[in-house]
PDB file of C-alpha atoms in Angstrom:
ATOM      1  CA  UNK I  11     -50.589 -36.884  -2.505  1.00 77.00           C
ATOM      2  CA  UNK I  12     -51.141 -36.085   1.105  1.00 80.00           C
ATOM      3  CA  UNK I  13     -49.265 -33.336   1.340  1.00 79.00           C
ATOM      4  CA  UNK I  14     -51.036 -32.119  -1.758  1.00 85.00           C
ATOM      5  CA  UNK I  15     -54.668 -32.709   0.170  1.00 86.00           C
ATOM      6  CA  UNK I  16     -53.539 -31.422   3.204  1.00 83.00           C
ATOM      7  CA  UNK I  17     -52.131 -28.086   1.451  1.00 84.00           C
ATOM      8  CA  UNK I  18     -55.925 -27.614   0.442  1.00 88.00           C
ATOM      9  CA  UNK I  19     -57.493 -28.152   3.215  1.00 86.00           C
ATOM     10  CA  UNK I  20     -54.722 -26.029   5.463  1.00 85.00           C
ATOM     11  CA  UNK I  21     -55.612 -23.157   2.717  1.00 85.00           C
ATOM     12  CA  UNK I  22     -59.150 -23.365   2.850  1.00 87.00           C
ATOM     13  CA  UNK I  23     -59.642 -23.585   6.534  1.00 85.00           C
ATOM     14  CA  UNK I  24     -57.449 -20.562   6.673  1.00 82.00           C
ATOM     15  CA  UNK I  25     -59.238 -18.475   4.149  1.00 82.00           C
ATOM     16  CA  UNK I  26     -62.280 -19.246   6.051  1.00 81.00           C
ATOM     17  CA  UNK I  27     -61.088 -18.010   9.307  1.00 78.00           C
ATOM     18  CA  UNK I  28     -59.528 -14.981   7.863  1.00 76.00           C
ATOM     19  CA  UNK I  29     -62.845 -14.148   6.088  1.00 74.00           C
ATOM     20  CA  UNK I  30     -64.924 -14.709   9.243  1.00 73.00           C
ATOM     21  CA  UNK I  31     -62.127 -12.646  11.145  1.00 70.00           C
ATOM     22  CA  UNK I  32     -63.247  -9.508   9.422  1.00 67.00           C
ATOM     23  CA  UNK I  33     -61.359  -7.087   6.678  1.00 63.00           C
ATOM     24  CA  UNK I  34     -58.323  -5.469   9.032  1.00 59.00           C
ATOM     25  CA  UNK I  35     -55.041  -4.614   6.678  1.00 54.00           C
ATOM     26  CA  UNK I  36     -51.808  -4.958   7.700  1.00 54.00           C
ATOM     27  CA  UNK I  37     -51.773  -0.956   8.199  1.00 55.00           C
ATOM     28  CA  UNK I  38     -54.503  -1.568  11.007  1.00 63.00           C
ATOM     29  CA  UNK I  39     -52.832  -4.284  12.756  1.00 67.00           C
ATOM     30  CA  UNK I  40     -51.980  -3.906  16.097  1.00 67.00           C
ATOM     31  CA  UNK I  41     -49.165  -6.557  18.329  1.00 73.00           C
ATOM     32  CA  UNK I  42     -51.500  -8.628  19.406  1.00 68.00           C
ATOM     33  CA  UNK I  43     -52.715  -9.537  15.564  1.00 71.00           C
ATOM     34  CA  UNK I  44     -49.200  -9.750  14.591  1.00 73.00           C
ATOM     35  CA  UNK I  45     -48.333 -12.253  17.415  1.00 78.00           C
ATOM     36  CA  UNK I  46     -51.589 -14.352  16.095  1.00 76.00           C
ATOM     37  CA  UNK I  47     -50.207 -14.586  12.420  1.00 76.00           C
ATOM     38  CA  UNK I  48     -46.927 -16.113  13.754  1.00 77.00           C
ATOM     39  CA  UNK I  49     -48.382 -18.390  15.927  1.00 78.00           C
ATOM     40  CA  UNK I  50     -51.080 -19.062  13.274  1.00 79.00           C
ATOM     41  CA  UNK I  51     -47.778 -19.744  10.121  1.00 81.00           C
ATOM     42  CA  UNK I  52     -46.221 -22.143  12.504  1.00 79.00           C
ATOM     43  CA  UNK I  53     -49.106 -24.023  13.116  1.00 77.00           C
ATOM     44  CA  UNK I  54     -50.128 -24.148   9.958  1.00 79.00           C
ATOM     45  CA  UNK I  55     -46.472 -24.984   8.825  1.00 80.00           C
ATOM     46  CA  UNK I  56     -46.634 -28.221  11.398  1.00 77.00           C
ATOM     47  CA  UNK I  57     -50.346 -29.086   9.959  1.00 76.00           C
ATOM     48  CA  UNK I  58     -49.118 -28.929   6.274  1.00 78.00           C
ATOM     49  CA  UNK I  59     -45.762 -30.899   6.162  1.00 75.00           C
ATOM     50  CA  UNK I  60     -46.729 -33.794   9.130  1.00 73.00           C
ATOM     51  CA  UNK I  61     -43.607 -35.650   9.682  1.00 77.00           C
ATOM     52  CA  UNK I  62     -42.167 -34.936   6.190  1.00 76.00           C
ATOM     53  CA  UNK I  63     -39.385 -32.177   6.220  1.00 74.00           C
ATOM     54  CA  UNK I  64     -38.132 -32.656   2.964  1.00 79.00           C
ATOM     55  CA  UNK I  65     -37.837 -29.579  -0.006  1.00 79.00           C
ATOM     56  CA  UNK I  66     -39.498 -31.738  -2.423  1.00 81.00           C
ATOM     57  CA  UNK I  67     -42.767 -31.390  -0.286  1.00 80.00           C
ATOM     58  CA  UNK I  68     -42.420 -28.169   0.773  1.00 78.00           C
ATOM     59  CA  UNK I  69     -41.634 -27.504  -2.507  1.00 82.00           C
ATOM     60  CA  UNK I  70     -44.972 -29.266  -3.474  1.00 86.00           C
ATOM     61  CA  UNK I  71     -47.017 -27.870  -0.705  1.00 83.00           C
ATOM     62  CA  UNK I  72     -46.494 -23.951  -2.214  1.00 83.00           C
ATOM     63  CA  UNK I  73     -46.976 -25.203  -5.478  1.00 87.00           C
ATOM     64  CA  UNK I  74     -50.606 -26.664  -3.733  1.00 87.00           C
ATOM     65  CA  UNK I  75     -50.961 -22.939  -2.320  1.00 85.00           C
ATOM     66  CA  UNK I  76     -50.277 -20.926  -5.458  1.00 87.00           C
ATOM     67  CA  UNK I  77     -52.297 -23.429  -7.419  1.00 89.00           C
ATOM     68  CA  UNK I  78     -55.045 -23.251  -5.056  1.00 90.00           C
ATOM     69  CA  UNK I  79     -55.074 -19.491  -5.388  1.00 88.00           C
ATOM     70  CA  UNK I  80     -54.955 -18.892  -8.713  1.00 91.00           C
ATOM     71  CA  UNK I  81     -57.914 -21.479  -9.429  1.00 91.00           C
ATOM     72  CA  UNK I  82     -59.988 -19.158  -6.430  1.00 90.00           C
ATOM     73  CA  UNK I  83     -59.101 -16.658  -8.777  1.00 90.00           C
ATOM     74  CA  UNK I  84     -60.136 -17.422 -12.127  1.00 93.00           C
ATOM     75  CA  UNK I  85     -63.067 -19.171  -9.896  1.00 93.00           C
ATOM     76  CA  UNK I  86     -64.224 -15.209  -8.184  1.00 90.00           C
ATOM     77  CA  UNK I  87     -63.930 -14.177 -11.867  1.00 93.00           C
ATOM     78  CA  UNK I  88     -66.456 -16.322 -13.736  1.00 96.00           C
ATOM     79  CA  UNK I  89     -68.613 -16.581 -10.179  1.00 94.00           C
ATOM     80  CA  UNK I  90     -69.989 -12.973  -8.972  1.00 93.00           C
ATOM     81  CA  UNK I  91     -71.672 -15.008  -6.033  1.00 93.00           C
ATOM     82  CA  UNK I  92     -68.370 -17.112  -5.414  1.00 90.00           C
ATOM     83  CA  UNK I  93     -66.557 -13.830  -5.114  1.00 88.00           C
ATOM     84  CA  UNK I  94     -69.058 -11.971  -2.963  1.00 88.00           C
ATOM     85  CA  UNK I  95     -68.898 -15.187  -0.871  1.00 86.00           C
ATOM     86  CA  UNK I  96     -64.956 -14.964  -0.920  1.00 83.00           C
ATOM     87  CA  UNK I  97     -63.906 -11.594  -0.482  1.00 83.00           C
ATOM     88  CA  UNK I  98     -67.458 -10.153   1.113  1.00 84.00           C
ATOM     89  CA  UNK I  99     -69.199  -6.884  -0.076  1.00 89.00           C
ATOM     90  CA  UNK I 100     -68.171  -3.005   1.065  1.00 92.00           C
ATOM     91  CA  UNK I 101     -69.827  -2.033   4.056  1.00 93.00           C
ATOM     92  CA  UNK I 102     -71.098   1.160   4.605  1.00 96.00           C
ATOM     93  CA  UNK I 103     -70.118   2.835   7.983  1.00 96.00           C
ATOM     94  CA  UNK I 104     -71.568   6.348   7.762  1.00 97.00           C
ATOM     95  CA  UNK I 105     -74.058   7.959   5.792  1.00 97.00           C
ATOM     96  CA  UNK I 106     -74.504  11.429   5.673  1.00 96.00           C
ATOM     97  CA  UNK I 107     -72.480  12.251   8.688  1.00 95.00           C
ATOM     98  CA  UNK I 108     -73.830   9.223  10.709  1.00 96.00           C
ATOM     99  CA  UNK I 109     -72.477   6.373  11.959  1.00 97.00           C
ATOM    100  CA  UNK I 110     -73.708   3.117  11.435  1.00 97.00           C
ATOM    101  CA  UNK I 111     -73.352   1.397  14.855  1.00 96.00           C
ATOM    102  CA  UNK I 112     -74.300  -2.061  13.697  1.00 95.00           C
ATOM    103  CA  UNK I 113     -71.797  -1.902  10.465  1.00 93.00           C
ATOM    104  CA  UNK I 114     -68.825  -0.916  12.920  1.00 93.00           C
ATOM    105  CA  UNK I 115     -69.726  -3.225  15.348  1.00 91.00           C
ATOM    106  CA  UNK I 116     -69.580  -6.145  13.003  1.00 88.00           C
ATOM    107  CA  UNK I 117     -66.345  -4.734  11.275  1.00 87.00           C
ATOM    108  CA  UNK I 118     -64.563  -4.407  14.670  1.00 86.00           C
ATOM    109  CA  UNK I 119     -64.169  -0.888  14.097  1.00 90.00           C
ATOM    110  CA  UNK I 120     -64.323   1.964  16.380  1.00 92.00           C
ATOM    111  CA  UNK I 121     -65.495   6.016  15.253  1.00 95.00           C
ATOM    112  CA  UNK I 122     -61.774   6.818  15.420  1.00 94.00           C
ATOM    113  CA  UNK I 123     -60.483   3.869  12.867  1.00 91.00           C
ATOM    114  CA  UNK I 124     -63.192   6.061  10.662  1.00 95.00           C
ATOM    115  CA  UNK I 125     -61.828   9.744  11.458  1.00 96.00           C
ATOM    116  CA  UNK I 126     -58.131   8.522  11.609  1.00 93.00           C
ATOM    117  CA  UNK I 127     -58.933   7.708   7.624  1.00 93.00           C
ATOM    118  CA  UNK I 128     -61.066  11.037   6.783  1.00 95.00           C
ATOM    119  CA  UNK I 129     -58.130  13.013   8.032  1.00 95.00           C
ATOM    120  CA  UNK I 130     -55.310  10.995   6.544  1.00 93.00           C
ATOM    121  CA  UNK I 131     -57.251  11.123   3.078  1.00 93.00           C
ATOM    122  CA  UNK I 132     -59.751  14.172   2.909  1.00 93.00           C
ATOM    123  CA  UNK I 133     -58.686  16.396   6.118  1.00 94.00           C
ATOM    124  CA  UNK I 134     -62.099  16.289   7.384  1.00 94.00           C
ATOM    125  CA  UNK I 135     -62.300  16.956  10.710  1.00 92.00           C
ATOM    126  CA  UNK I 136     -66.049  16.141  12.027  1.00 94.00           C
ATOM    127  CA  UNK I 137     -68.182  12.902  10.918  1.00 95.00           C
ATOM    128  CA  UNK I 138     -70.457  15.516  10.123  1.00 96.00           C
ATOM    129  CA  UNK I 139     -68.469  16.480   6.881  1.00 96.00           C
ATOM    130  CA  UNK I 140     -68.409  12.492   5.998  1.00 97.00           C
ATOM    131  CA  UNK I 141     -71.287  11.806   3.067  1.00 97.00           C
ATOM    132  CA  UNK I 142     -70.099   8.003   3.282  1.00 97.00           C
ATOM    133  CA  UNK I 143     -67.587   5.972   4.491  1.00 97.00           C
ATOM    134  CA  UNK I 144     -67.609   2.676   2.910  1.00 96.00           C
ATOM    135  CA  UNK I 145     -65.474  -0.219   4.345  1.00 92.00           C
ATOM    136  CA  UNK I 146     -63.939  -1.597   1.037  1.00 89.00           C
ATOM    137  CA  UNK I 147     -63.568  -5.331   0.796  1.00 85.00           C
ATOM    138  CA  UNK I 148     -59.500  -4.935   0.739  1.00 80.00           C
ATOM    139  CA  UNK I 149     -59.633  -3.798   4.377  1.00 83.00           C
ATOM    140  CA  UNK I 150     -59.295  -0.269   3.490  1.00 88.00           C
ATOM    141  CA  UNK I 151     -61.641   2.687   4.327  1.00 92.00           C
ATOM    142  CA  UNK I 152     -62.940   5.119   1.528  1.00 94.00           C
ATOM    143  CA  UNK I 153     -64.211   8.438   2.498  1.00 96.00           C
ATOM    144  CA  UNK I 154     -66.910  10.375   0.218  1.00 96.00           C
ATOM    145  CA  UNK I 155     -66.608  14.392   1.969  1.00 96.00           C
ATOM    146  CA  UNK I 156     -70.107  16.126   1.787  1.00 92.00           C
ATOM    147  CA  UNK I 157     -70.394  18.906  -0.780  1.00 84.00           C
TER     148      UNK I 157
END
């Protein structure tokens, strides 16, 4: 049962941080954020199974995860506030050809992590040609061109 407990609170604590972290997908993630999720698994790994190596807990600890994950699910589902809460809200970054300095600034983004996705998905060239660019809560940026 500790193990079980433990799982819980390892996955919560975790989906905290990550939340508070901000919305960066693995496309955007540079060395230094890669090096942090490895240090961040083994920790967690160490936190989770205590001085019990065996395969029956680890076996029960990912059944904890998956279990855990699916409840947040069906949770998010019947709870628009629990999801909001969960996964945030999109975030607008420019509006008609603006940038939002306050929006990027609490995404950690930069102009460029903005332009690098108008050209990969509409070609646009200037922010200028950018009606909205919304900061979707999957970590991906959506660009709405100008007419």
């Amino acid at each position: 049962m500790d193990a079980v407990v433990r799982g819980i609170a390892i996955y919560f604590i975790l989906l905290m941080i990550i939340r508070l972290s901000g919305r960066r997908t693995l496309a955007q993630m540079t060395p230094f954020d890669l090096v942090i999720v490895l240090v961040i698994s083994e920790t967690t790994q160490q936190a989770m199974l205590g001085d019990d190596y065996s395969i029956t807990n680890a076996v029960l600890l990912i059944l904890t995860l998956f279990t855990t994950d699916i409840a947040l699910s069906y949770l998010k589902r019947w709870s628009r506030r629990t999801a909001r809460l969960i996964d945030g809200v999109p975030t607008v970054l420019v509006t008609n050809g603006v940038y939002d300095e306050a929006a990027l600034r609490g995404s950690r983004l930069q102009p460029d992590d903005v332009m690098e996705a108008a050209r990969t998905q509409q070609g646009i060239e200037s922010v200028k040609d950018i009606r909205f660019a919304i900061l979707e809560v999957s970590g991906n940026i959506s660009i709405i061109p100008k007419e």
